[in-house]
Coordinates of C-alpha atoms and ligand atoms in Angstrom, one line a residue:
M747 CA 0.0 0.1 -0.2
S748 CA 1.4 3.4 -0.8
G749 CA 1.5 6.1 1.8
A750 CA -0.3 9.6 1.7
S751 CA 1.2 12.1 -0.5
A752 CA 0.4 15.7 -1.2
G753 CA -2.6 16.1 -3.6
R754 CA -3.4 12.5 -3.2
A755 CA -7.2 12.3 -3.7
A756 CA -10.1 9.7 -4.0
V757 CA -11.3 9.4 -7.9
I758 CA -14.3 7.7 -8.9
T759 CA -13.3 5.0 -11.6
G760 CA -16.4 2.5 -11.4
I761 CA -19.9 2.6 -10.5
G762 CA -22.9 0.1 -10.7
C763 CA -26.4 -0.5 -9.2
H764 CA -29.0 -3.1 -8.4
L765 CA -32.5 -3.0 -7.9
P766 CA -34.5 -6.0 -6.9
P767 CA -36.9 -7.5 -9.3
D768 CA -40.3 -7.3 -7.7
V769 CA -42.1 -3.9 -8.4
V770 CA -44.7 -2.5 -6.3
T771 CA -47.2 0.1 -8.3
N772 CA -49.2 2.7 -6.6
E773 CA -52.4 0.6 -7.9
D774 CA -50.9 -2.5 -5.5
L775 CA -50.7 -0.3 -2.4
T776 CA -54.1 1.0 -2.9
R777 CA -55.2 -2.6 -2.5
R778 CA -54.3 -2.6 1.1
L779 CA -53.9 1.2 2.2
D780 CA -56.5 4.2 2.5
T781 CA -54.7 6.0 -0.3
S782 CA -54.8 6.6 -3.9
D783 CA -52.5 6.7 -7.0
E784 CA -53.3 10.4 -7.3
W785 CA -52.2 11.0 -3.7
I786 CA -49.0 9.4 -4.1
R787 CA -47.9 10.9 -7.6
S788 CA -49.1 14.4 -6.7
R789 CA -47.4 14.3 -3.2
T790 CA -44.4 12.3 -3.9
G791 CA -43.8 12.1 -7.5
I792 CA -43.6 8.1 -7.2
A793 CA -45.7 5.9 -9.5
S794 CA -43.7 2.5 -8.5
R795 CA -41.0 1.4 -6.7
H796 CA -38.9 -1.9 -6.2
M797 CA -39.1 -4.1 -2.9
V798 CA -37.2 -7.4 -2.1
A799 CA -38.8 -10.6 -2.1
P800 CA -39.3 -12.7 1.3
G801 CA -35.7 -13.6 2.7
V802 CA -33.7 -11.0 0.7
A803 CA -31.5 -9.1 2.8
T804 CA -29.4 -5.7 2.2
S805 CA -26.2 -7.7 1.6
D806 CA -27.7 -9.4 -1.5
L807 CA -28.4 -6.1 -3.0
A808 CA -25.2 -4.9 -2.0
V809 CA -23.3 -8.0 -3.4
E810 CA -25.0 -7.3 -6.6
A811 CA -24.4 -3.7 -6.9
G812 CA -20.8 -3.9 -5.7
R813 CA -20.1 -6.8 -8.3
R814 CA -21.1 -4.5 -11.2
A815 CA -19.1 -1.7 -9.7
L816 CA -16.2 -3.5 -9.6
E817 CA -16.5 -4.8 -13.0
S818 CA -16.9 -1.3 -14.3
A819 CA -13.9 -0.2 -12.7
G820 CA -11.9 -3.3 -13.9
G821 CA -10.4 -4.3 -10.5
G822 CA -10.6 -5.0 -7.0
A823 CA -10.8 -2.9 -3.7
D824 CA -8.6 -2.9 -0.7
A825 CA -11.3 -1.6 1.5
V826 CA -15.2 -1.9 1.6
V827 CA -17.5 1.0 3.0
L828 CA -21.4 -0.2 3.3
A829 CA -23.7 2.9 4.0
T830 CA -26.9 1.3 5.3
T831 CA -29.7 1.8 7.7
T832 CA -30.8 -1.9 7.4
P833 CA -28.0 -4.1 8.1
D834 CA -28.4 -8.2 7.7
R835 CA -28.5 -8.0 11.5
P836 CA -27.6 -5.5 14.6
C837 CA -24.2 -7.3 15.1
P838 CA -21.8 -7.8 13.2
A839 CA -21.6 -5.2 10.5
T840 CA -22.8 -6.3 7.1
A841 CA -19.9 -5.3 5.1
P842 CA -17.6 -8.0 5.8
D843 CA -20.0 -10.5 4.7
V844 CA -20.2 -8.4 1.4
A845 CA -16.5 -8.2 0.9
D846 CA -16.3 -12.1 1.6
R847 CA -18.8 -12.7 -0.9
L848 CA -17.6 -10.5 -3.3
G849 CA -14.0 -12.6 -3.4
L850 CA -12.1 -9.6 -1.7
G851 CA -10.4 -11.4 0.9
T852 CA -9.6 -10.0 4.4
V853 CA -10.0 -6.5 3.4
A854 CA -11.2 -3.7 5.9
A855 CA -14.7 -3.4 5.7
F856 CA -17.4 -1.9 8.0
D857 CA -20.7 -0.1 8.0
V858 CA -21.5 3.5 7.8
S859 CA -25.1 4.5 9.8
A860 CA -26.3 7.9 8.3
V861 CA -29.4 7.0 7.1
C862 CA -30.4 8.7 3.7
S863 CA -27.1 10.8 3.9
G864 CA -25.0 7.6 4.0
F865 CA -23.8 7.5 0.4
L866 CA -22.1 11.2 1.2
Y867 CA -21.0 10.0 4.6
G868 CA -19.3 7.0 2.8
L869 CA -17.9 8.8 0.2
A870 CA -16.2 11.4 2.9
T871 CA -15.1 8.1 4.5
A872 CA -13.8 6.5 1.6
A873 CA -12.1 9.3 0.6
G874 CA -10.2 9.9 3.8
F875 CA -9.1 6.5 3.6
I876 CA -7.5 7.0 0.3
A877 CA -6.3 10.1 1.0
S878 CA -4.5 9.1 4.1
G879 CA -3.0 6.1 2.4
T880 CA -4.8 3.7 4.6
A881 CA -6.2 2.2 1.1
D882 CA -5.4 2.4 -2.5
R883 CA -8.9 1.5 -3.8
V884 CA -12.3 1.6 -1.8
L885 CA -15.7 -0.2 -2.9
L886 CA -18.3 2.2 -1.5
I887 CA -21.8 0.5 -1.6
A888 CA -24.9 2.2 -0.3
A889 CA -27.7 -0.2 0.2
D890 CA -31.1 -0.7 1.8
A891 CA -33.9 -3.0 2.2
F892 CA -35.5 -0.2 3.7
T893 CA -38.9 -1.8 3.0
T894 CA -38.0 -4.3 6.0
I895 CA -38.2 -1.4 8.6
I896 CA -41.5 0.1 7.1
D897 CA -44.8 -0.4 9.2
P898 CA -47.0 -1.9 6.2
A899 CA -49.9 -0.3 7.5
D900 CA -48.5 3.3 8.0
R901 CA -49.4 4.7 4.6
S902 CA -47.3 8.1 5.0
T903 CA -43.9 5.9 4.7
A904 CA -45.2 2.9 3.0
V905 CA -45.9 4.8 -0.2
I906 CA -42.3 6.3 -0.3
F907 CA -39.7 3.8 0.7
A908 CA -38.1 1.2 -1.4
D909 CA -35.0 -1.1 -1.9
G910 CA -32.0 -1.1 -3.9
A911 CA -28.1 -0.6 -4.1
G912 CA -25.6 1.4 -5.7
A913 CA -22.1 1.4 -5.6
V914 CA -18.8 3.5 -6.8
V915 CA -15.0 2.3 -6.7
L916 CA -12.5 5.0 -5.8
R917 CA -9.0 4.7 -6.7
A918 CA -5.9 6.8 -5.6
G919 CA -5.2 9.7 -7.9
D920 CA -4.9 13.6 -8.2
A921 CA -7.0 16.1 -7.0
D922 CA -7.3 17.9 -10.4
E923 CA -8.5 14.9 -12.3
P924 CA -11.9 14.3 -13.4
G925 CA -14.0 12.1 -10.7
A926 CA -11.8 13.5 -7.8
V927 CA -13.6 13.8 -4.6
G928 CA -13.0 17.1 -3.1
R929 CA -14.8 18.3 0.2
V930 CA -17.7 16.8 1.2
V931 CA -20.0 19.2 3.3
L932 CA -21.6 17.2 6.0
G933 CA -23.7 18.4 9.1
S934 CA -26.1 16.9 11.6
D935 CA -28.5 17.9 14.4
G936 CA -29.1 15.2 16.7
G937 CA -31.6 17.6 18.9
L938 CA -34.1 16.8 16.1
N939 CA -33.7 12.9 16.0
R940 CA -37.0 12.3 17.0
L941 CA -38.3 13.6 13.5
I942 CA -37.0 10.4 12.0
Q943 CA -36.4 7.1 13.9
V944 CA -37.1 3.4 14.6
P945 CA -38.0 3.8 18.5
A946 CA -37.1 0.2 19.7
G947 CA -34.6 -2.4 19.2
G948 CA -31.7 -0.5 20.3
S949 CA -29.9 0.0 23.9
R950 CA -32.4 2.6 24.9
Q951 CA -35.4 0.0 24.9
R952 CA -33.6 -2.9 25.2
S953 CA -32.0 -1.6 28.7
S954 CA -35.2 -0.6 29.9
G955 CA -36.2 -4.2 30.2
V956 CA -39.4 -3.0 28.8
A957 CA -40.8 -4.8 25.7
P958 CA -41.5 -2.5 22.7
A959 CA -45.2 -1.1 22.1
A960 CA -46.9 -2.4 19.1
G961 CA -45.3 -1.0 16.1
E962 CA -42.3 0.7 17.9
E963 CA -39.9 -1.5 15.8
F964 CA -40.9 0.3 12.6
F965 CA -39.4 3.5 11.0
R966 CA -41.4 6.8 12.0
M967 CA -41.0 10.1 10.2
A968 CA -42.8 13.5 11.1
G969 CA -43.2 14.0 7.2
R970 CA -44.4 17.5 7.3
E971 CA -41.6 19.0 9.9
V972 CA -38.8 16.7 8.0
Y973 CA -39.7 18.3 4.7
R974 CA -39.0 21.9 6.0
H975 CA -35.7 20.9 7.3
A976 CA -34.9 18.9 4.0
V977 CA -35.2 21.8 1.8
E978 CA -33.4 24.0 4.1
R979 CA -30.5 21.7 4.7
M980 CA -29.9 20.6 1.1
T981 CA -30.2 24.2 -0.2
A982 CA -27.6 25.6 2.2
S983 CA -25.1 22.7 1.9
S984 CA -25.4 22.6 -1.8
R985 CA -24.5 26.3 -1.7
E986 CA -21.5 25.8 0.4
A987 CA -20.4 22.7 -1.8
A988 CA -20.3 24.8 -4.8
E989 CA -18.3 27.4 -3.2
A990 CA -15.8 24.8 -1.7
A991 CA -15.4 23.5 -5.1
G992 CA -14.4 27.2 -6.4
W993 CA -17.7 27.1 -8.7
D994 CA -19.5 30.3 -9.6
G995 CA -22.5 29.2 -7.4
P996 CA -24.6 26.0 -7.5
A997 CA -26.2 27.3 -10.8
A998 CA -22.9 26.5 -12.5
A999 CA -23.8 22.8 -12.0
D1000 CA -24.3 20.9 -15.3
R1001 CA -26.2 18.2 -13.5
F1002 CA -27.8 18.2 -10.0
A1003 CA -28.5 15.0 -8.1
A1004 CA -30.4 15.3 -4.9
H1005 CA -31.4 12.3 -2.6
Q1006 CA -34.7 11.0 -3.8
A1007 CA -36.5 12.0 -0.9
N1008 CA -39.8 13.4 -2.7
A1009 CA -40.4 15.1 -6.2
R1010 CA -41.8 18.2 -4.5
I1011 CA -38.9 18.6 -2.3
L1012 CA -36.3 18.2 -5.0
A1013 CA -38.1 20.6 -7.3
T1014 CA -38.1 23.5 -4.4
V1015 CA -34.4 22.9 -3.6
A1016 CA -33.5 23.0 -7.4
D1017 CA -35.5 26.1 -8.0
D1018 CA -33.9 27.7 -4.9
L1019 CA -30.3 27.0 -6.3
G1020 CA -31.2 28.3 -9.7
I1021 CA -30.9 24.8 -11.5
P1022 CA -33.0 24.5 -14.6
L1023 CA -35.1 21.3 -15.1
Q1024 CA -33.1 19.7 -17.6
R1025 CA -30.3 19.7 -15.6
R1026 CA -31.9 17.9 -12.7
L1027 CA -31.3 14.0 -12.4
S1028 CA -34.3 12.2 -11.1
N1029 CA -35.6 8.5 -11.0
I1030 CA -38.0 8.8 -8.1
E1031 CA -40.8 7.9 -10.4
H1032 CA -40.0 4.4 -10.7
V1033 CA -37.3 3.9 -7.8
G1034 CA -39.1 5.8 -5.0
N1035 CA -36.9 6.7 -1.9
T1036 CA -34.3 4.0 -1.4
G1037 CA -32.7 5.4 1.6
A1038 CA -28.7 5.4 1.5
A1039 CA -28.8 3.7 -1.8
S1040 CA -30.7 6.5 -3.4
L1041 CA -27.9 8.9 -4.7
A1042 CA -25.8 5.9 -5.8
V1043 CA -28.4 4.6 -7.6
L1044 CA -29.6 7.9 -9.3
L1045 CA -26.0 8.1 -10.4
A1046 CA -25.6 4.9 -11.9
Q1047 CA -28.8 4.8 -13.8
S1048 CA -27.9 8.5 -15.0
A1049 CA -24.6 7.3 -16.2
A1050 CA -25.8 4.3 -17.9
E1051 CA -28.5 6.2 -19.8
G1052 CA -26.2 9.1 -20.7
T1053 CA -27.8 11.6 -18.9
L1054 CA -24.8 12.0 -16.6
A1055 CA -21.6 12.2 -18.7
A1056 CA -17.9 12.8 -18.4
G1057 CA -16.7 16.6 -18.0
H1058 CA -20.3 17.4 -16.5
R1059 CA -20.0 19.6 -13.2
L1060 CA -22.2 17.4 -10.8
L1061 CA -23.6 18.8 -7.6
L1062 CA -24.8 16.0 -5.0
T1063 CA -26.8 16.6 -2.0
A1064 CA -28.6 14.4 0.6
F1065 CA -30.8 14.8 3.8
G1066 CA -32.3 12.4 6.2
G1067 CA -32.5 10.9 9.4
G1068 CA -30.0 12.1 12.5
L1069 CA -30.9 14.6 11.2
A1070 CA -27.6 14.2 8.9
W1071 CA -27.0 16.0 5.7
G1072 CA -24.2 16.7 3.1
A1073 CA -23.3 17.8 -0.2
T1074 CA -20.5 17.8 -2.7
A1075 CA -19.3 18.9 -6.0
L1076 CA -17.1 17.2 -8.5
V1077 CA -16.6 16.6 -12.2
W1078 CA -18.0 13.5 -13.6
P1079 CA -15.1 11.0 -15.0
D1080 CA -15.2 9.0 -18.0
V1081 CA -16.7 5.6 -16.3
K1082 CA -19.0 2.9 -18.0
A1083 CA -21.7 2.0 -15.6
G1084 CA -21.8 -1.4 -14.9
Ligands
ACO1814 N1 -52.3 8.7 1.3 C1 -53.6 9.3 1.2 N2 -53.3 10.3 2.1 C2 -51.9 10.5 3.0 C3 -51.3 9.4 2.8 C4 -51.3 8.6 1.7 N3 -50.3 7.8 1.3 N4 -50.3 10.0 3.6 C5 -50.7 10.8 4.5 N5 -51.8 11.2 4.1 C6 -52.7 12.4 4.7 C7 -52.4 12.6 6.0 O1 -53.0 11.9 6.9 C8 -52.8 13.8 5.9 O2 -54.2 14.2 6.3 P1 -55.1 15.1 7.5 O3 -54.8 16.2 6.6 O4 -56.3 14.6 7.4 O5 -54.3 15.0 8.6 C9 -52.6 14.6 4.7 O6 -52.6 13.2 3.8 C10 -51.3 15.4 4.6 O7 -50.4 14.9 5.3 P2 -49.0 15.5 5.1 O8 -48.0 14.6 6.1 O9 -49.1 16.9 5.8 O10 -48.8 15.3 3.6 P3 -47.4 16.0 2.9 O11 -47.8 16.6 1.8 O12 -46.3 16.4 3.6 O13 -46.7 14.7 2.2 C11 -44.9 13.4 2.8 C12 -46.0 13.7 3.3 C13 -44.9 12.8 1.5 C14 -44.4 12.1 3.9 C15 -44.0 14.8 2.9 O14 -44.4 15.4 4.0 C16 -42.5 14.3 2.8 O15 -41.9 13.9 1.7 N6 -41.8 14.6 3.9 C17 -40.2 14.6 4.0 C18 -39.6 13.2 3.6 C19 -38.1 13.5 3.8 O16 -37.4 14.2 2.9 N7 -37.6 12.5 4.5 C20 -36.1 12.5 4.7 C21 -35.3 11.7 3.8 S1 -36.0 10.2 4.2 C22 -34.8 9.3 5.6 O17 -34.3 9.9 5.9 C23 -35.1 8.0 5.8

């Protein structure tokens, strides 16, 4: 392994994604929930989403996305970072299993927990591993089987969340190359953690000796309140990331990719930033909100379709539980999506 050197940076060199084959349409949801296709489309922008079949875990999605990213990069990795909110089990981390199944041997492997901002927190972590010389090539996977923590009877979340995985491979390179990861603007506000959480199943509830109340093992979100914070934080962090990259403001972006939380949130943020419609990447209509995987899947699909191409100045932002958020700006490299 080579040591850290001035100017050494992490550069994106491969990308891939995987969505589970089962599709759930809005019509399917109306058969078991008091909702409508019209409500879901107009309030969220979602028409259908992918969901894991019984017995399928986050690692299964992660392995497939990771395999595609490694193929796209044409090489291996000496560290695996997995961003997820839905690990296969509470202990141990899921990443070592994923690394083993990808044939990567005994490499460093661990999970990052930052809910829907997981990909950006993972990107900063992976870039730090490379900048310090801890690793030369990092496989960053963002994967969530988010529907496994959703209350199937809660119409306010069951219509939004979905499953999927996306991955990038980062190699050691120079800070001025296309694909180089610069500063990732990150933030959190734990004072508002109650707005998005799974109340039971952690040490707080388990040490109490009191069994969880019905439904407390499921994900809960105060949607209306979260909406406001999502707009505020994604807008501010995007501005900061554009400035850190030396751009002439966020409107200098050729492409804007935001965590696919809700089409209305994305439109508000992009409008505030002055980014025209044709520069906004979106897949929420048929992918929904896949948690940590959201940004990675969006980038992989956009690169495969050609809506994201080499040389594009790309602005990325995410927001979610924690609360936690982030943004970064980079130039998209010449990579073939796997
Ligand atoms: N179908 C029909 N009606 C519904 C549904 C549904 N699926 N869900 C909620 N409603 C009802 C509510 O009960 C409410 O009825 P009421 O007025 O009689 O009380 C009404 O619709 C409006 O509810 P709101 O919650 O105010 O609806 P809103 O327009 O805010 O949309 C949503 C809800 C989609 C959840 C939105 O608030 C949102 O997207 N919030 C932010 C999500 C986000 O950014 N999360 C962070 C990232 S995700 C993460 O971190 C894991």
